[in-house]
Every structure is written in structure tokens, then in C-alpha cells.
Amino acid sequence: MADDSTIYRASTTAPVNIAVIKYWGKRDPTLNLPTNSSLSVTLNQDDLRTHTTASCSATYTGADTLLLNGSPQDISSARPVACLSELRTLRKALEVSNPSLPKLSAYPLRIVSENNFPTAAGLASSAAGFAAFVRAVANLYELPQGEAELSRIARQGSGSACRSLFGGYVAWRAGEKADGSDSLAEMVAPREHWPEMRALVLVVSAAKKDVSSTSGMQITVKTSTLFPERVRTVVPLRMKEMELAIKERSFEAFGLVTMRESNSFHATCLDTDPPIFYLNDVSRAAIRIVEGINAKAGKIIAAYTFDAGPNCVIYFLEESRAAVAGTLHGALGGLEGWDSKSQSQSTTASEHLDSKAIGILKDGVSRVICTSVGDGPQKTGESLIDSAGMPLRTAAL
């Protein structure tokens, strides 16, 4: 067995997921149990990911620590504590069953995370963050639990994080049990089932949201008159429709449900007292552009969706790249973030698009992110903590 000076480390990356059926509302805020099921697309980690290294050692002193993008974070709050408590309990059970194992569960943790995208700006940063947090510590502790069980733990940190434990197309089943043991994520279909799915993110704002998701959804639960019908009827129907669309790889069905669901979600936010405005004029201009693209095609080839923020995510298939991403590249010009394929298929033929909406997008979109459906968390040998237990980078990104 290694001596007491050993620095134990494990690193992982975890993806962003963008929901097409939205999670909004909690039946148990403490356990992060949702009022409704949800479904998302996991995005490619080459473009959007959290990279996390978890480390522990008997030589470390003090409490657990977390650095995010070089800045110290409070790890003593209820959510990270809940995750770490469960992970430590699982590790301790291994140590009890095999006394020769090092007592990692008793050592302080040093955790370092980096995002390659803006944090807390409507790009599902907490989902990727807690998924990487839980997966990295689970790897450090060499836990045998699979993704479904780890999704239950990650859910307690950030509800949507449970979906980022899987790749492809992922459902988070709301469950019915009071203890949340049946509120788990599961893969609906792997990336390979429908690999042609693409996503274009129009980054409208990288600023922190005025109303956090946690606060906003609880106000909605308490005050929205639309919310009960959404939970009882709307979402269950759309979950069935979306799962069928994915199974049959029908983009028109996928796109229709995606856009209607996004509109329903934001209508519920507006129906909250006081109303919550996550969309802005730039967001609404993006909707008009997608409508114009679909009208020109004579069918749905692009689908917009918005999480709790103004950034627009546009889904499309690779076969429609020229008509969707190429058209947007031609209309918006030289924004940062375009991939080579979209640039090569750029077109200036935008007479079918709302010229006022184009102007608003040019002024309001700061950059784009071109990505695709991707895989779940990946182990990596690239550590953010050196062999002495110190973070490799301490300056904020």
C-alpha cells in the first residue's frame, strides 16, 4: 500500500447538455426532485465541456476546496456537500469491505475545474460542472457504481447534471418515490443512433442571469397558473412525442416539439409573478430567423430552443448545414466561433430572412459555437493538479 504522502488524483471531462424537454420546477428542493421528466441532447465535448481533477491525500490539511476557472468556490454549501457525502459513504463501504484499501474517504479533497465556455450564462454550466465533479471524485475513489446511480448523486448538486452523465439523447425520469431513488437519468439513444444532429449556439450574453434557475423555478411553481397543466398534461405528451421522434430519427417531429416546448417553458416563466424575462430582443430576433429558414425550406430543418437565458441553441441535421448554418454565417458575418464547414457553405442569399431581425442579431450576438451531439464523461490523463497537489493554473480564465 502507498505511504501517507501519496497524492491521489483522477481527472475527467463532462459535457454540456441542452434540454429539448425542459426541467422546470421541484417537488422536493432539498433532494432536487423535479416536478416533471425532461430530455436533452448531450453536446460534443470538443466544443463545450467541464474538465475536472479531484485529488486527495493524508498530507492535505483543512477543509475540502474547489477552484473553478482559477477562482475559489464555496464547497461547504448544501449541494456539493450532499454529493460528497454520498460519494464518501460509497468509498467508505469499499474500505470497510477491504481493509487494505487506503482510507481516501477520510482525506480532504482538492478539486480543480475549468470550463471552456462562459459560466452561469444560460449554457448549462452547472450541469457539466456537477457531472464532472461527481464523476471525477467517483473515479478517484474507484467506485463501481454505474452512470445511473451516479446520476442520482449528481442530481443533488444540479438537477440537469444527471443528464450529463450520459452521451447521446438522455431522459431524466422524474420518479415518484419520496426519497428520489427512482429519479434517475437514462440514455434514450446513443450518439451513434443519430450522429447527424448538429447544434449552433448564438451567444447573446455571457453575463450572469438576473434570476437564477433555482430561484426562478420555485417562484414559478408557487405562482404560475399555467404550470400545473404543463406538469400534468403538456410535458408527459411531449416526452412521448420526443422519444418517438428520436427513435424514428424524424427531424421535423423533433424540431416541432423542441420549439413548442421552448415556447411553453418561457410562457410559464412569463406567467410567473413577478414575470421572469429570460429572453430578450436578440432572442426573439433569432426565433424570426429560424422561422424564415424553415419557411424557405418548406419544412422544419432548424429548431430553436432557449434554456433559462437569452442564448439561442439551433438544432439542425448535417444535410441542412448550408441552409441553416451557411445562411446564418452569410447573414451575421465574421463572428468568432464558426467552424470551417459552415464558413465554406456560407451564402449571402438572405432575402427570405427578416432584415430587422438580422440587424438585431448582428448587434446582439457576441459569438457562435458550432457543435454536435456527443458522448458522456471521459477519463483523461490531463491533470489540473500537479504531483505535489497544487493547481497547475491559478489565474482566472
XYZ file of C-alpha atoms in Angstrom:
397
model
C 0.000 0.000 0.000
C 1.176 3.524 -0.773
C 2.558 5.613 2.094
C 0.768 8.543 3.710
C 2.431 11.082 1.405
C 0.724 9.780 -1.744
C -1.160 12.362 -3.794
C -4.169 10.603 -5.346
C -5.584 12.189 -8.498
C -8.264 11.473 -11.098
C -9.420 13.643 -13.990
C -12.451 13.642 -16.241
C -14.277 15.819 -18.717
C -18.056 16.108 -18.780
C -20.358 17.557 -21.433
C -22.968 20.264 -21.563
C -26.474 19.075 -22.343
C -29.222 21.241 -23.777
C -32.757 20.163 -22.965
C -35.407 19.864 -25.640
C -37.978 18.966 -22.967
C -37.300 21.350 -20.106
C -36.774 20.673 -16.405
C -38.514 23.446 -14.502
C -39.907 23.061 -11.007
C -39.075 20.921 -7.974
C -41.295 18.690 -5.891
C -38.514 18.442 -3.294
C -35.945 21.284 -3.354
C -33.622 19.566 -0.890
C -33.202 16.417 -2.975
C -33.585 18.286 -6.298
C -36.550 16.124 -7.302
C -38.273 17.504 -10.400
C -41.956 18.058 -10.965
C -41.645 16.625 -14.469
C -39.394 14.450 -16.590
C -37.074 16.066 -19.133
C -34.975 15.136 -22.163
C -31.794 16.569 -23.588
C -29.123 16.273 -26.252
C -25.573 15.820 -24.981
C -23.199 18.112 -26.861
C -19.704 17.416 -28.154
C -17.001 17.965 -25.546
C -14.575 19.278 -28.143
C -16.702 22.414 -28.058
C -18.424 22.550 -24.636
C -17.100 20.776 -21.567
C -16.008 20.981 -17.966
C -12.606 19.487 -17.165
C -12.212 18.456 -13.520
C -9.426 16.936 -11.455
C -10.188 15.543 -7.998
C -7.335 14.891 -5.602
C -6.955 13.744 -2.007
C -4.103 12.980 0.345
C -3.378 12.426 4.008
C -0.916 15.311 3.662
C -3.659 17.796 2.800
C -4.888 19.943 5.669
C -8.076 21.837 6.282
C -11.447 21.509 4.584
C -12.290 20.379 1.044
C -11.571 23.033 -1.585
C -12.743 23.803 -5.112
C -11.227 26.086 -7.736
C -13.385 26.945 -10.751
C -11.591 28.698 -13.573
C -8.935 29.741 -11.065
C -11.350 31.222 -8.523
C -12.060 29.665 -5.102
C -15.642 28.423 -4.710
C -17.722 27.709 -1.616
C -17.787 23.935 -1.292
C -19.481 23.974 2.114
C -22.954 24.730 0.733
C -25.676 22.098 0.761
C -25.386 20.906 -2.843
C -21.701 19.957 -3.086
C -21.813 18.647 0.484
C -24.718 16.332 -0.414
C -22.792 14.924 -3.389
C -19.560 14.455 -1.470
C -21.339 12.880 1.490
C -22.833 10.180 -0.728
C -19.578 9.589 -2.584
C -17.632 9.311 0.663
C -20.193 6.873 2.049
C -19.759 4.642 -1.001
C -15.955 4.814 -0.732
C -16.052 4.051 2.990
C -18.119 0.928 2.291
C -15.337 -0.268 -0.039
C -12.726 0.437 2.623
C -14.699 -1.476 5.246
C -15.068 -4.477 2.948
C -11.379 -4.365 2.018
C -9.232 -3.013 4.897
C -6.122 -2.971 2.676
C -7.522 -0.030 0.681
C -6.191 3.438 1.545
C -8.692 5.432 3.589
C -9.402 8.017 0.888
C -12.839 8.762 2.311
C -11.190 10.393 5.337
C -8.794 12.629 3.355
C -9.517 16.270 2.430
C -10.313 16.822 -1.231
C -8.798 19.368 -3.592
C -10.870 19.790 -6.723
C -9.989 21.968 -9.704
C -12.394 22.606 -12.595
C -12.174 24.553 -15.819
C -14.930 25.360 -18.319
C -14.237 26.120 -21.953
C -17.433 28.212 -22.106
C -18.981 31.079 -20.066
C -20.102 30.055 -16.583
C -23.688 30.780 -15.393
C -24.768 32.318 -18.699
C -27.540 30.008 -19.818
C -25.170 27.402 -21.267
C -25.826 24.635 -18.723
C -22.558 25.238 -16.885
C -23.817 23.806 -13.598
C -24.915 20.597 -15.347
C -21.496 19.932 -16.852
C -19.817 21.164 -13.674
C -21.560 18.839 -11.225
C -21.391 15.900 -13.642
C -17.617 16.329 -13.876
C -17.407 16.934 -10.106
C -19.212 13.677 -9.272
C -17.555 11.589 -11.997
C -14.042 12.783 -11.072
C -14.490 12.001 -7.360
C -16.094 8.639 -8.225
C -13.047 7.827 -10.369
C -10.710 8.979 -7.604
C -12.495 6.694 -5.148
C -12.612 3.869 -7.723
C -16.326 3.395 -7.154
C -18.045 0.569 -9.043
C -21.389 2.380 -9.394
C -22.586 2.987 -12.947
C -23.882 6.124 -14.634
C -27.483 5.702 -13.462
C -26.529 5.588 -9.780
C -24.048 8.425 -10.186
C -26.786 10.434 -11.931
C -28.832 10.192 -8.725
C -25.917 11.748 -6.830
C -25.156 14.423 -9.438
C -28.849 15.386 -9.464
C -28.482 16.570 -5.870
C -25.855 19.070 -6.991
C -27.637 20.347 -10.073
C -30.768 18.709 -11.433
C -29.687 18.799 -15.078
C -26.275 17.386 -14.158
C -27.760 13.908 -14.027
C -28.286 14.047 -17.802
C -24.626 14.993 -18.397
C -23.526 11.588 -17.045
C -24.633 10.114 -20.393
C -23.947 10.800 -24.043
C -26.400 10.979 -26.927
C -30.058 11.590 -26.162
C -30.885 11.430 -22.465
C -34.065 11.377 -20.368
C -34.277 12.317 -16.724
C -37.198 10.368 -15.288
C -38.921 12.432 -12.619
C -39.738 9.420 -10.481
C -42.405 9.137 -7.799
C -40.643 7.980 -4.633
C -40.200 10.482 -1.812
C -36.556 9.564 -1.329
C -35.723 10.212 -5.001
C -34.283 6.747 -5.561
C -36.208 6.430 -8.846
C -35.368 9.941 -10.094
C -32.561 8.943 -12.437
C -31.200 9.699 -15.877
C -31.094 7.131 -18.660
C -29.927 7.095 -22.242
C -32.781 7.169 -24.756
C -30.407 6.653 -27.672
C -26.617 6.787 -28.048
C -24.859 9.354 -30.182
C -24.352 6.716 -32.881
C -28.129 6.306 -33.295
C -28.499 9.816 -34.763
C -24.993 11.214 -35.232
C -26.060 13.768 -37.842
C -27.555 16.094 -35.208
C -25.845 19.486 -35.086
C -26.266 22.484 -32.800
C -25.428 26.127 -33.358
C -25.295 28.278 -30.229
C -25.814 32.021 -30.647
C -24.160 33.503 -27.570
C -26.227 36.570 -26.787
C -24.851 37.235 -23.339
C -22.077 35.780 -21.198
C -23.331 37.718 -18.174
C -24.719 36.013 -15.103
C -28.521 35.693 -15.117
C -30.639 38.195 -13.172
C -32.854 35.374 -11.887
C -31.118 32.046 -11.265
C -32.754 28.834 -12.397
C -33.089 27.638 -8.794
C -34.891 30.780 -7.698
C -36.935 31.166 -10.872
C -38.396 27.681 -10.944
C -39.553 27.824 -7.347
C -41.344 31.128 -7.941
C -42.978 29.579 -10.997
C -44.172 26.560 -9.006
C -45.777 28.859 -6.435
C -47.373 31.460 -8.694
C -47.876 30.348 -12.322
C -51.410 29.355 -13.317
C -50.040 27.633 -16.437
C -47.588 25.483 -14.513
C -49.960 22.753 -13.177
C -51.285 21.987 -16.668
C -47.753 21.919 -18.040
C -46.733 19.286 -15.468
C -49.927 17.254 -15.679
C -50.533 17.157 -19.436
C -48.130 19.081 -21.647
C -44.774 17.596 -20.659
C -45.843 13.918 -20.477
C -47.263 14.165 -24.004
C -44.172 15.910 -25.340
C -41.852 13.371 -23.730
C -43.624 10.619 -25.684
C -43.542 12.631 -28.894
C -39.856 13.466 -28.498
C -38.766 9.925 -27.693
C -40.633 8.698 -30.785
C -39.043 11.421 -32.937
C -35.587 10.363 -31.767
C -36.336 6.677 -32.246
C -37.530 7.317 -35.817
C -34.888 9.998 -36.474
C -37.599 12.365 -37.662
C -36.172 15.880 -37.562
C -39.466 17.551 -38.451
C -41.121 15.948 -35.422
C -38.046 16.648 -33.264
C -37.965 20.279 -34.345
C -41.673 20.904 -33.893
C -41.699 19.534 -30.345
C -38.443 21.325 -29.467
C -39.754 24.759 -30.467
C -43.206 24.301 -28.952
C -41.647 23.097 -25.716
C -39.274 26.068 -25.542
C -42.188 28.443 -26.104
C -44.271 26.694 -23.451
C -41.458 26.869 -20.918
C -40.901 30.598 -21.432
C -44.648 31.275 -21.419
C -44.727 29.681 -17.983
C -41.866 31.945 -16.893
C -43.800 34.981 -18.123
C -46.865 33.717 -16.251
C -44.854 33.767 -13.024
C -45.487 36.578 -10.523
C -43.401 38.674 -10.906
C -42.738 37.622 -14.514
C -39.328 36.212 -15.405
C -37.807 37.507 -18.638
C -35.057 35.170 -19.783
C -35.448 36.072 -23.469
C -34.622 39.488 -24.884
C -34.943 41.252 -28.238
C -31.955 39.366 -29.638
C -33.514 36.046 -28.613
C -36.755 36.954 -30.350
C -34.859 38.004 -33.469
C -33.223 34.554 -33.550
C -36.691 32.975 -33.496
C -37.706 35.070 -36.508
C -34.596 33.980 -38.414
C -35.293 30.289 -37.740
C -38.883 30.793 -38.896
C -37.571 32.348 -42.109
C -35.166 29.473 -42.751
C -37.941 26.922 -42.284
C -40.355 28.886 -44.449
C -37.792 28.946 -47.286
C -37.250 25.166 -46.955
C -40.982 24.454 -46.831
C -40.456 22.255 -43.782
C -38.753 22.269 -40.405
C -34.999 21.981 -40.919
C -33.968 24.183 -37.965
C -35.295 24.235 -34.415
C -34.632 26.879 -31.766
C -34.628 26.312 -28.042
C -33.769 28.525 -25.075
C -32.863 27.466 -21.573
C -33.066 29.930 -18.671
C -31.163 32.627 -20.540
C -31.137 34.586 -23.818
C -28.711 32.357 -25.732
C -30.295 30.581 -28.673
C -29.483 26.953 -29.491
C -30.451 25.973 -33.038
C -30.609 22.257 -33.830
C -30.292 21.024 -37.417
C -29.022 18.000 -39.341
C -25.724 17.895 -41.205
C -27.627 17.624 -44.511
C -29.151 21.053 -43.800
C -25.901 22.788 -42.841
C -25.815 25.087 -45.869
C -29.441 26.168 -45.453
C -29.075 26.749 -41.702
C -25.509 27.465 -40.574
C -24.410 28.665 -44.024
C -27.297 31.120 -44.189
C -26.625 32.410 -40.672
C -22.910 32.797 -41.414
C -23.702 34.788 -44.509
C -26.168 36.986 -42.632
C -24.143 37.598 -39.484
C -20.652 37.890 -40.919
C -17.368 37.433 -39.131
C -18.338 36.459 -35.613
C -15.913 34.339 -33.639
C -16.599 30.611 -33.415
C -17.654 29.489 -36.883
C -16.351 26.097 -37.978
C -14.778 25.576 -41.385
C -17.736 23.615 -42.793
C -20.212 26.395 -42.040
C -17.861 29.017 -43.459
C -17.343 27.020 -46.641
C -21.114 26.746 -47.148
C -21.830 30.396 -46.365
C -24.399 32.109 -48.532
C -25.366 35.764 -48.822
C -28.827 34.855 -50.119
C -30.833 36.129 -47.155
C -33.777 37.850 -48.840
C -36.101 35.319 -47.175
C -34.969 36.478 -43.735
C -36.347 39.390 -41.707
C -33.848 42.215 -42.308
C -34.672 43.885 -38.994
C -34.046 40.614 -37.168
C -30.691 40.241 -38.942
C -29.690 43.704 -37.782
C -30.626 42.920 -34.193
C -28.621 39.676 -34.296
C -25.559 41.418 -35.753
C -25.594 43.892 -32.882
C -26.534 41.426 -30.143
C -24.724 38.135 -30.797
C -21.166 38.161 -29.429
C -20.002 34.812 -30.827
C -21.245 31.449 -32.049
C -20.458 27.888 -31.014
C -20.759 25.162 -33.642
C -21.159 21.708 -32.153
C -22.899 18.361 -32.464
C -24.350 15.509 -30.445
C -21.614 13.952 -28.331
C -20.613 11.340 -25.788
C -20.734 11.259 -21.999
C -17.909 11.913 -19.485
C -14.418 10.791 -20.456
C -11.433 9.931 -18.293
C -8.392 11.984 -19.158
C -4.718 11.841 -18.249
C -4.529 15.637 -18.355
C -4.486 16.645 -14.686
C -5.253 20.154 -13.422
C -3.380 19.360 -10.199
C 0.348 18.633 -10.128
C 2.125 15.770 -8.388
C 2.595 17.934 -5.289
C -1.152 18.516 -5.002
C -1.115 22.106 -6.278
C -3.322 23.544 -9.054
C -1.444 23.971 -12.298
C -3.228 27.219 -13.130
C -4.432 29.672 -10.513
C -5.295 32.731 -12.550
C -8.933 33.098 -13.608
C -9.533 32.186 -17.230
